[in-house]
Short mmCIF file of C-alpha atoms and ligand atoms in Angstrom, two decimals:
data_model
loop_
_atom_site.label_atom_id
_atom_site.label_comp_id
_atom_site.label_asym_id
_atom_site.label_seq_id
_atom_site.Cartn_x
_atom_site.Cartn_y
_atom_site.Cartn_z
CA MET A 1 4.80 13.35 -21.19
CA ASN A 2 5.98 9.81 -21.91
CA TYR A 3 6.35 7.36 -19.05
CA ASN A 4 7.94 3.89 -19.11
CA LEU A 5 6.30 1.50 -16.72
CA ALA A 6 7.55 -1.94 -15.73
CA VAL A 7 4.62 -4.31 -15.19
CA VAL A 8 4.92 -7.37 -12.96
CA ALA A 9 1.40 -8.77 -13.28
CA GLY A 10 2.31 -11.92 -11.32
CA ASP A 11 0.03 -14.85 -10.55
CA GLY A 12 -3.62 -15.71 -9.90
CA ILE A 13 -5.86 -12.67 -10.35
CA GLY A 14 -2.76 -10.44 -10.82
CA PRO A 15 -2.87 -10.45 -14.65
CA GLU A 16 -6.67 -9.88 -14.83
CA VAL A 17 -6.74 -6.90 -12.48
CA MET A 18 -3.58 -5.47 -14.08
CA GLU A 19 -5.20 -5.61 -17.53
CA GLN A 20 -8.01 -3.39 -16.24
CA ASN A 21 -5.53 -1.03 -14.55
CA ILE A 22 -3.72 -0.54 -17.86
CA ARG A 23 -6.98 0.20 -19.70
CA VAL A 24 -7.76 2.91 -17.14
CA LEU A 25 -4.25 4.44 -17.28
CA ASP A 26 -4.39 4.50 -21.08
CA LYS A 27 -7.73 6.33 -21.03
CA VAL A 28 -6.42 8.90 -18.55
CA GLY A 29 -3.25 9.27 -20.65
CA LYS A 30 -5.32 9.92 -23.76
CA LYS A 31 -7.44 12.49 -21.98
CA PHE A 32 -4.47 14.43 -20.57
CA GLY A 33 -1.92 13.91 -23.37
CA HIS A 34 0.42 11.38 -21.72
CA THR A 35 1.76 8.13 -23.16
CA PHE A 36 2.41 5.12 -20.96
CA LYS A 37 4.69 2.42 -22.37
CA TYR A 38 4.53 -0.90 -20.58
CA GLU A 39 7.25 -3.51 -20.35
CA HIS A 40 5.88 -6.76 -18.97
CA VAL A 41 8.26 -8.87 -16.90
CA LEU A 42 7.85 -12.03 -14.84
CA GLY A 43 7.94 -12.16 -11.06
CA GLY A 44 6.54 -14.65 -8.52
CA GLY A 45 5.26 -18.13 -9.33
CA CYS A 46 5.16 -17.61 -13.10
CA ALA A 47 8.88 -16.69 -13.00
CA ILE A 48 9.63 -19.85 -10.98
CA ASP A 49 7.87 -21.93 -13.63
CA LYS A 50 9.76 -20.32 -16.51
CA PHE A 51 13.17 -19.51 -15.02
CA GLY A 52 13.34 -21.52 -11.78
CA GLU A 53 13.49 -18.40 -9.59
CA PRO A 54 10.88 -15.90 -8.35
CA LEU A 55 12.81 -12.75 -9.23
CA PRO A 56 15.00 -13.07 -12.34
CA GLN A 57 17.77 -10.49 -12.81
CA ASN A 58 16.08 -9.24 -16.00
CA THR A 59 12.98 -8.32 -13.98
CA ILE A 60 15.11 -6.31 -11.54
CA ASP A 61 16.96 -4.60 -14.41
CA VAL A 62 13.78 -3.64 -16.26
CA CYS A 63 12.16 -2.33 -13.06
CA LYS A 64 15.26 -0.29 -12.17
CA ALA A 65 15.40 1.24 -15.64
CA SER A 66 11.69 2.16 -15.62
CA ASP A 67 10.01 5.36 -14.42
CA SER A 68 7.93 3.26 -12.03
CA VAL A 69 6.65 -0.24 -11.37
CA LEU A 70 3.14 -1.70 -11.35
CA LEU A 71 2.69 -5.01 -9.54
CA GLY A 72 -0.34 -7.31 -9.54
CA ALA A 73 0.02 -10.09 -6.96
CA VAL A 74 2.21 -13.14 -6.57
CA GLY A 75 1.79 -16.59 -5.09
CA GLY A 76 -0.44 -19.64 -5.25
CA TRP A 77 -0.89 -23.17 -3.97
CA GLN A 78 1.38 -24.63 -6.70
CA TRP A 79 4.41 -23.07 -5.02
CA ASP A 80 3.35 -23.46 -1.36
CA THR A 81 5.72 -26.35 -0.62
CA LEU A 82 8.87 -24.54 -1.80
CA PRO A 83 11.35 -23.41 0.87
CA GLY A 84 11.04 -19.79 2.11
CA ASP A 85 13.76 -18.26 -0.05
CA LYS A 86 12.42 -19.91 -3.22
CA ARG A 87 8.78 -18.88 -2.77
CA PRO A 88 6.97 -16.42 -5.07
CA GLU A 89 6.68 -13.82 -2.27
CA ARG A 90 10.48 -13.42 -2.36
CA ALA A 91 9.90 -11.38 -5.50
CA LEU A 92 8.18 -8.67 -3.43
CA LEU A 93 10.93 -8.38 -0.82
CA GLY A 94 13.61 -8.68 -3.50
CA LEU A 95 12.14 -5.87 -5.58
CA ARG A 96 11.64 -3.58 -2.57
CA GLY A 97 15.28 -4.13 -1.61
CA ALA A 98 16.67 -3.79 -5.15
CA LEU A 99 14.72 -0.58 -5.77
CA GLY A 100 15.53 0.90 -2.34
CA LEU A 101 11.88 1.33 -1.39
CA TYR A 102 11.71 2.24 2.28
CA ALA A 103 8.31 3.92 2.63
CA ASN A 104 5.08 1.96 2.43
CA LEU A 105 1.93 4.01 1.89
CA ARG A 106 -1.31 2.29 2.85
CA PRO A 107 -4.40 4.47 2.47
CA ALA A 108 -7.56 3.38 4.29
CA THR A 109 -10.48 5.23 2.75
CA LEU A 110 -14.07 4.38 3.55
CA HIS A 111 -16.22 5.23 0.54
CA GLU A 112 -19.56 6.75 1.47
CA ALA A 113 -21.33 4.17 -0.71
CA LEU A 114 -19.68 1.27 1.18
CA LYS A 115 -20.14 2.52 4.71
CA ASP A 116 -22.51 -0.35 5.57
CA ALA A 117 -19.56 -2.73 5.03
CA CYS A 118 -17.58 -1.00 7.79
CA PRO A 119 -17.66 -3.08 11.00
CA LEU A 120 -17.71 0.05 13.22
CA LYS A 121 -20.89 1.77 14.44
CA PRO A 122 -22.11 4.33 11.87
CA GLU A 123 -21.67 7.26 14.28
CA LEU A 124 -17.95 6.45 14.63
CA VAL A 125 -17.33 6.83 10.89
CA GLU A 126 -19.74 9.72 10.27
CA GLY A 127 -17.96 12.29 8.10
CA GLY A 128 -15.70 9.70 6.43
CA VAL A 129 -12.52 7.79 7.16
CA ASP A 130 -9.49 8.85 5.13
CA ILE A 131 -6.24 7.68 6.74
CA MET A 132 -2.79 7.29 5.18
CA VAL A 133 -0.49 4.96 7.09
CA VAL A 134 3.16 5.68 6.21
CA ARG A 135 5.14 2.66 7.37
CA GLU A 136 8.91 2.32 7.41
CA LEU A 137 9.58 -0.73 5.26
CA THR A 138 13.22 -1.74 5.37
CA GLY A 139 14.31 -1.38 9.02
CA GLY A 140 13.27 -2.37 12.52
CA MET A 141 13.12 -5.88 13.89
CA TYR A 142 12.07 -7.50 10.59
CA PHE A 143 15.56 -6.71 9.30
CA GLY A 144 17.55 -6.45 12.55
CA GLU A 145 19.93 -8.99 14.00
CA LYS A 146 18.14 -12.22 14.91
CA GLY A 147 19.13 -15.48 16.43
CA ARG A 148 18.81 -18.10 19.15
CA LYS A 149 20.76 -18.56 22.36
CA GLN A 150 20.74 -20.55 25.55
CA THR A 151 19.58 -18.78 28.72
CA ASP A 152 18.73 -19.71 32.34
CA MET A 153 15.17 -20.24 31.10
CA GLY A 154 16.27 -22.58 28.29
CA GLU A 155 16.49 -21.79 24.58
CA ALA A 156 15.60 -18.19 23.67
CA ALA A 157 15.18 -16.31 20.38
CA TYR A 158 15.63 -12.62 19.63
CA ASP A 159 14.94 -10.06 16.87
CA VAL A 160 16.61 -6.69 17.36
CA GLU A 161 14.59 -3.50 16.86
CA GLN A 162 17.08 -0.91 15.59
CA TYR A 163 16.61 2.40 13.79
CA SER A 164 19.19 4.93 12.66
CA VAL A 165 18.66 8.69 12.54
CA LYS A 166 18.82 8.64 8.74
CA GLU A 167 16.19 5.91 8.46
CA VAL A 168 13.76 7.80 10.70
CA GLU A 169 14.48 11.14 9.09
CA ARG A 170 13.67 10.02 5.55
CA ILE A 171 10.41 8.24 6.44
CA THR A 172 9.33 11.23 8.55
CA ARG A 173 9.98 13.61 5.66
CA THR A 174 7.93 11.35 3.37
CA ALA A 175 5.05 11.51 5.85
CA PHE A 176 5.21 15.29 6.23
CA GLU A 177 5.38 15.84 2.46
CA ILE A 178 2.30 13.65 2.00
CA ALA A 179 0.48 15.45 4.82
CA ARG A 180 1.10 18.75 3.03
CA LYS A 181 -0.94 17.42 0.10
CA ARG A 182 -3.71 16.24 2.45
CA LYS A 183 -5.10 17.69 5.71
CA LYS A 184 -1.69 18.73 7.09
CA HIS A 185 -1.81 16.53 10.16
CA VAL A 186 0.76 13.87 11.11
CA THR A 187 0.34 11.44 13.99
CA ASN A 188 3.61 9.81 15.01
CA VAL A 189 3.20 6.34 16.56
CA ASP A 190 5.97 4.88 18.70
CA LYS A 191 6.56 3.29 22.13
CA GLN A 192 9.03 5.74 23.59
CA ASN A 193 7.91 5.11 27.17
CA VAL A 194 9.55 1.66 26.92
CA LEU A 195 11.81 1.35 23.86
CA GLU A 196 15.15 3.10 23.36
CA SER A 197 14.73 2.79 19.58
CA SER A 198 11.42 4.67 19.95
CA ARG A 199 13.09 7.42 21.99
CA LEU A 200 15.51 8.04 19.13
CA TRP A 201 12.60 7.76 16.67
CA ARG A 202 10.58 10.40 18.55
CA SER A 203 13.49 12.85 18.84
CA VAL A 204 14.16 12.66 15.08
CA VAL A 205 10.46 13.16 14.29
CA LEU A 206 10.45 16.28 16.49
CA ASP A 207 13.57 17.61 14.70
CA VAL A 208 12.16 17.03 11.22
CA ALA A 209 8.85 18.63 12.24
CA LYS A 210 10.65 21.97 12.66
CA ASP A 211 10.91 22.12 8.86
CA TYR A 212 7.13 21.72 8.55
CA PRO A 213 5.56 24.37 10.78
CA ASP A 214 2.42 24.31 8.61
CA VAL A 215 1.75 20.64 9.53
CA GLU A 216 0.18 19.71 12.86
CA LEU A 217 2.04 16.93 14.71
CA ASP A 218 0.89 14.75 17.57
CA HIS A 219 2.17 11.50 19.10
CA LEU A 220 0.58 8.27 20.30
CA TYR A 221 2.01 5.16 21.89
CA VAL A 222 1.26 2.22 19.64
CA ASP A 223 -1.08 0.49 22.12
CA ASN A 224 -3.13 3.67 22.50
CA ALA A 225 -3.03 4.27 18.72
CA SER A 226 -4.68 0.89 18.09
CA MET A 227 -7.53 1.92 20.43
CA GLN A 228 -7.89 5.46 19.10
CA LEU A 229 -8.11 4.16 15.53
CA ILE A 230 -11.27 2.31 16.49
CA MET A 231 -12.71 5.05 18.74
CA ARG A 232 -12.09 8.12 16.56
CA PRO A 233 -11.00 7.01 13.06
CA THR A 234 -12.27 10.18 11.36
CA THR A 235 -9.77 12.38 13.23
CA PHE A 236 -6.64 10.83 11.67
CA ASP A 237 -4.91 12.05 8.54
CA VAL A 238 -1.33 10.72 8.12
CA ILE A 239 0.14 8.18 10.55
CA VAL A 240 3.92 7.67 10.48
CA THR A 241 5.42 4.67 12.22
CA GLY A 242 8.04 1.93 12.14
CA ASN A 243 7.94 -1.38 10.31
CA ILE A 244 6.28 -3.71 12.83
CA PHE A 245 3.83 -1.14 14.27
CA GLY A 246 2.91 -0.07 10.73
CA ASP A 247 2.37 -3.66 9.64
CA ILE A 248 -0.24 -4.12 12.36
CA LEU A 249 -1.88 -0.67 12.30
CA SER A 250 -2.26 -0.58 8.50
CA ASP A 251 -4.16 -3.87 8.59
CA GLU A 252 -6.32 -2.59 11.44
CA ALA A 253 -7.12 0.64 9.56
CA SER A 254 -7.85 -1.27 6.36
CA GLN A 255 -10.63 -3.25 8.02
CA MET A 256 -12.73 -0.08 8.19
CA THR A 257 -12.96 0.06 4.40
CA GLY A 258 -15.12 -2.96 3.72
CA SER A 259 -13.06 -5.20 1.43
CA ILE A 260 -9.48 -6.10 0.68
CA GLY A 261 -10.43 -5.71 -3.00
CA MET A 262 -10.61 -1.92 -2.49
CA LEU A 263 -7.18 -1.26 -1.00
CA PRO A 264 -4.20 0.07 -2.97
CA SER A 265 -0.66 0.59 -1.71
CA ALA A 266 2.59 2.20 -2.75
CA SER A 267 6.22 1.67 -1.83
CA LEU A 268 8.52 4.65 -2.35
CA GLY A 269 12.24 5.37 -2.12
CA GLU A 270 14.45 8.43 -2.62
CA GLY A 271 13.52 9.27 -6.22
CA SER A 272 10.26 9.19 -8.14
CA LEU A 273 10.46 5.47 -8.89
CA GLY A 274 8.00 3.53 -6.75
CA MET A 275 6.14 0.23 -6.75
CA TYR A 276 2.35 0.29 -6.82
CA GLU A 277 0.21 -2.72 -6.01
CA PRO A 278 -3.07 -3.80 -4.46
CA VAL A 279 -2.93 -4.92 -0.82
CA HIS A 280 -4.62 -8.23 -1.64
CA GLY A 281 -2.85 -11.37 -2.76
CA SER A 282 -3.26 -13.49 -5.88
CA ALA A 283 -6.62 -14.93 -4.75
CA PRO A 284 -6.16 -18.30 -6.51
CA ASP A 285 -9.67 -19.32 -5.42
CA ILE A 286 -11.25 -16.83 -7.86
CA ALA A 287 -8.51 -16.51 -10.52
CA GLY A 288 -9.53 -16.72 -14.19
CA GLN A 289 -13.25 -16.27 -13.53
CA ASN A 290 -13.57 -12.53 -14.23
CA ILE A 291 -15.01 -11.94 -10.75
CA ALA A 292 -12.05 -10.26 -8.99
CA ASN A 293 -12.48 -6.68 -7.87
CA PRO A 294 -10.07 -4.56 -9.97
CA ILE A 295 -10.55 -1.38 -7.88
CA ALA A 296 -7.57 -1.87 -5.53
CA THR A 297 -5.25 -2.20 -8.52
CA ILE A 298 -6.89 0.67 -10.41
CA LEU A 299 -6.50 2.88 -7.32
CA SER A 300 -2.85 1.85 -7.09
CA GLY A 301 -2.56 3.24 -10.65
CA ALA A 302 -4.05 6.50 -9.34
CA MET A 303 -1.42 6.52 -6.56
CA LEU A 304 1.32 6.04 -9.16
CA LEU A 305 0.19 9.11 -11.07
CA LYS A 306 0.08 11.18 -7.87
CA TYR A 307 3.19 10.06 -6.00
CA SER A 308 5.65 9.16 -8.76
CA PHE A 309 4.68 11.66 -11.45
CA GLY A 310 2.95 14.46 -9.52
CA LEU A 311 -0.12 14.20 -11.77
CA GLN A 312 -2.74 15.27 -9.23
CA ASP A 313 -5.67 15.91 -11.63
CA GLU A 314 -5.06 12.68 -13.50
CA SER A 315 -5.02 10.76 -10.22
CA LYS A 316 -8.14 12.44 -8.91
CA ILE A 317 -10.15 11.69 -12.03
CA ILE A 318 -9.61 7.96 -11.36
CA GLU A 319 -10.51 8.25 -7.66
CA ASP A 320 -13.63 10.27 -8.54
CA ALA A 321 -14.63 7.75 -11.23
CA VAL A 322 -14.40 4.91 -8.69
CA ALA A 323 -16.55 6.86 -6.20
CA LYS A 324 -19.15 7.62 -8.89
CA VAL A 325 -19.39 3.99 -9.98
CA LEU A 326 -19.88 2.90 -6.36
CA ASN A 327 -22.49 5.63 -5.83
CA LYS A 328 -24.36 4.31 -8.86
CA GLY A 329 -24.65 0.97 -7.07
CA TYR A 330 -22.18 -1.07 -9.16
CA ARG A 331 -20.39 -3.78 -7.18
CA THR A 332 -18.12 -6.77 -7.71
CA GLY A 333 -18.96 -9.93 -5.75
CA ASP A 334 -16.71 -9.15 -2.76
CA ILE A 335 -18.51 -5.85 -2.00
CA MET A 336 -21.97 -6.92 -3.17
CA SER A 337 -24.98 -6.07 -1.02
CA GLU A 338 -28.75 -6.21 -1.47
CA GLY A 339 -30.21 -4.00 -4.20
CA MET A 340 -26.84 -3.34 -5.89
CA LYS A 341 -25.83 -4.27 -9.45
CA LYS A 342 -23.22 -7.04 -9.66
CA LEU A 343 -20.44 -6.68 -12.23
CA GLY A 344 -17.48 -8.79 -13.30
CA CYS A 345 -13.87 -7.62 -13.19
CA LYS A 346 -13.80 -6.28 -16.76
CA GLU A 347 -17.30 -4.81 -16.52
CA MET A 348 -16.33 -2.91 -13.35
CA ALA A 349 -13.40 -1.40 -15.25
CA ASP A 350 -15.78 -0.58 -18.16
CA ALA A 351 -18.00 1.34 -15.72
CA ILE A 352 -14.97 3.25 -14.36
CA LEU A 353 -13.75 4.04 -17.88
CA GLU A 354 -17.20 5.39 -18.68
CA GLU A 355 -16.85 7.95 -15.87
CA ILE A 356 -13.39 9.18 -16.95
P1 LIG B 1 -5.66 -13.12 -0.85
O1 LIG B 1 -5.63 -11.65 -0.60
O2 LIG B 1 -5.13 -13.56 -2.16
O3 LIG B 1 -7.17 -13.65 -0.70
C1 LIG B 1 -7.90 -13.59 0.51
C2 LIG B 1 -9.40 -13.64 0.20
O4 LIG B 1 -9.80 -12.40 -0.38
C3 LIG B 1 -9.75 -14.73 -0.82
O5 LIG B 1 -11.02 -15.27 -0.49
C4 LIG B 1 -9.86 -14.00 -2.14
O6 LIG B 1 -10.75 -14.57 -3.07
C5 LIG B 1 -10.34 -12.61 -1.69
N1 LIG B 1 -9.83 -11.55 -2.55
C6 LIG B 1 -8.57 -11.08 -2.60
N2 LIG B 1 -8.47 -10.13 -3.52
C7 LIG B 1 -9.68 -9.98 -4.07
C8 LIG B 1 -10.20 -9.16 -5.11
N3 LIG B 1 -9.44 -8.27 -5.77
N4 LIG B 1 -11.50 -9.27 -5.44
C9 LIG B 1 -12.28 -10.14 -4.78
N5 LIG B 1 -11.86 -10.94 -3.78
C10 LIG B 1 -10.56 -10.88 -3.45
O7 LIG B 1 -4.86 -13.80 0.35
P2 LIG B 1 -4.48 -15.34 0.57
O8 LIG B 1 -5.60 -16.21 0.12
O9 LIG B 1 -4.02 -15.42 1.97
O10 LIG B 1 -3.20 -15.57 -0.35
C11 LIG B 1 -3.28 -16.14 -1.66
C12 LIG B 1 -1.86 -16.10 -2.26
O11 LIG B 1 -1.45 -14.73 -2.43
C13 LIG B 1 -0.82 -16.75 -1.35
O12 LIG B 1 0.10 -17.44 -2.16
C14 LIG B 1 -0.16 -15.57 -0.65
O13 LIG B 1 1.14 -15.84 -0.26
C15 LIG B 1 -0.20 -14.52 -1.76
N6 LIG B 1 -0.17 -13.12 -1.31
C16 LIG B 1 0.47 -12.25 -2.13
C17 LIG B 1 0.48 -10.90 -1.81
C18 LIG B 1 1.12 -9.95 -2.78
O14 LIG B 1 1.44 -10.34 -3.89
N7 LIG B 1 1.31 -8.70 -2.41
C19 LIG B 1 -0.17 -10.44 -0.66
C20 LIG B 1 -0.85 -11.37 0.15
C21 LIG B 1 -0.85 -12.72 -0.20
#
């Protein structure tokens, strides 16, 4: 198969980790008989420098016309003083909106070889942590009506939490479909004891679940979920939740994995087109030194193969190669520990390529 990929490498370490991602995808393509064509476009600070705006129309057009999008990271101190709507990060929100990406997938996987880096007691993570947080990305109070008003208590501000049946239905289906490819267990997180929006959310989840009798479903209130994640992380499979709860819980879950340099993410919409990126930012403090960890970005490439193109074996070969390299004791600086072998960004990708 031939696939056209739009590449927004971005700023800081974005271009260096993306270069390694592309080397890995090309090797997998060669092995399995696929061709990946890349169209590089500007987004973030580099686009501000060249075109005066973080997300030029051409970037949107190329991404929309592609089979899927790879993103590095955007941002940096050079652009920190710009007003909010002119900042590099607008490129992320703009692309998510333009591409209709409403589901954010944030896996939190603790590799056996990195379990010492997990801040939890070893007995709590015995058996492995492998959680997929499926967060609704375009609704809830981040996008609801907001404003200020005068009250008896003085000036007040509000952000409205609102969800429609359709919004909940589509994110729930995404979560159930993903669970079917994993351990067939969905945990719905809401706050239906207090919030009307959560009561609607829960009722839609229960309705959708009828179409997935093979998938186990349970429910947690968000406050309890944040405790259970710490107390029994190995028992979770897929977590589905709204925008603000997902924002917080995905960061909490990610802390079990050792380093931000290990965490990929995906944003999906109705079709197969998605946007795949590392969770970390542009890390300007280490940019251009060949010391960034490329694994988060390489694993986001593995997610692209799995979730946009349905290439399970191709995706797994990358995930397995990363696990093997870690088991052999290879580390970048951010995950380095005593007795391990320290590699640069490119050399880490070389080691992964060797295993594919
Ligand atoms: P950051 O994730 O860029 O860096 C935080 C720390 O983690 C830094 O010490 C950095 O060196 C380290 N780090 C990050 N990725 C690493 C990797 N792959 N390998 C090794 N170490 C790594 O977060 P920040 O410093 O808060 O933000 C820097 C810039 O990135 C800001 O402009 C911010 O707005 C932007 N940002 C962009 C995204 C994105 O593009 N999705 C996400 C977060 C932050």
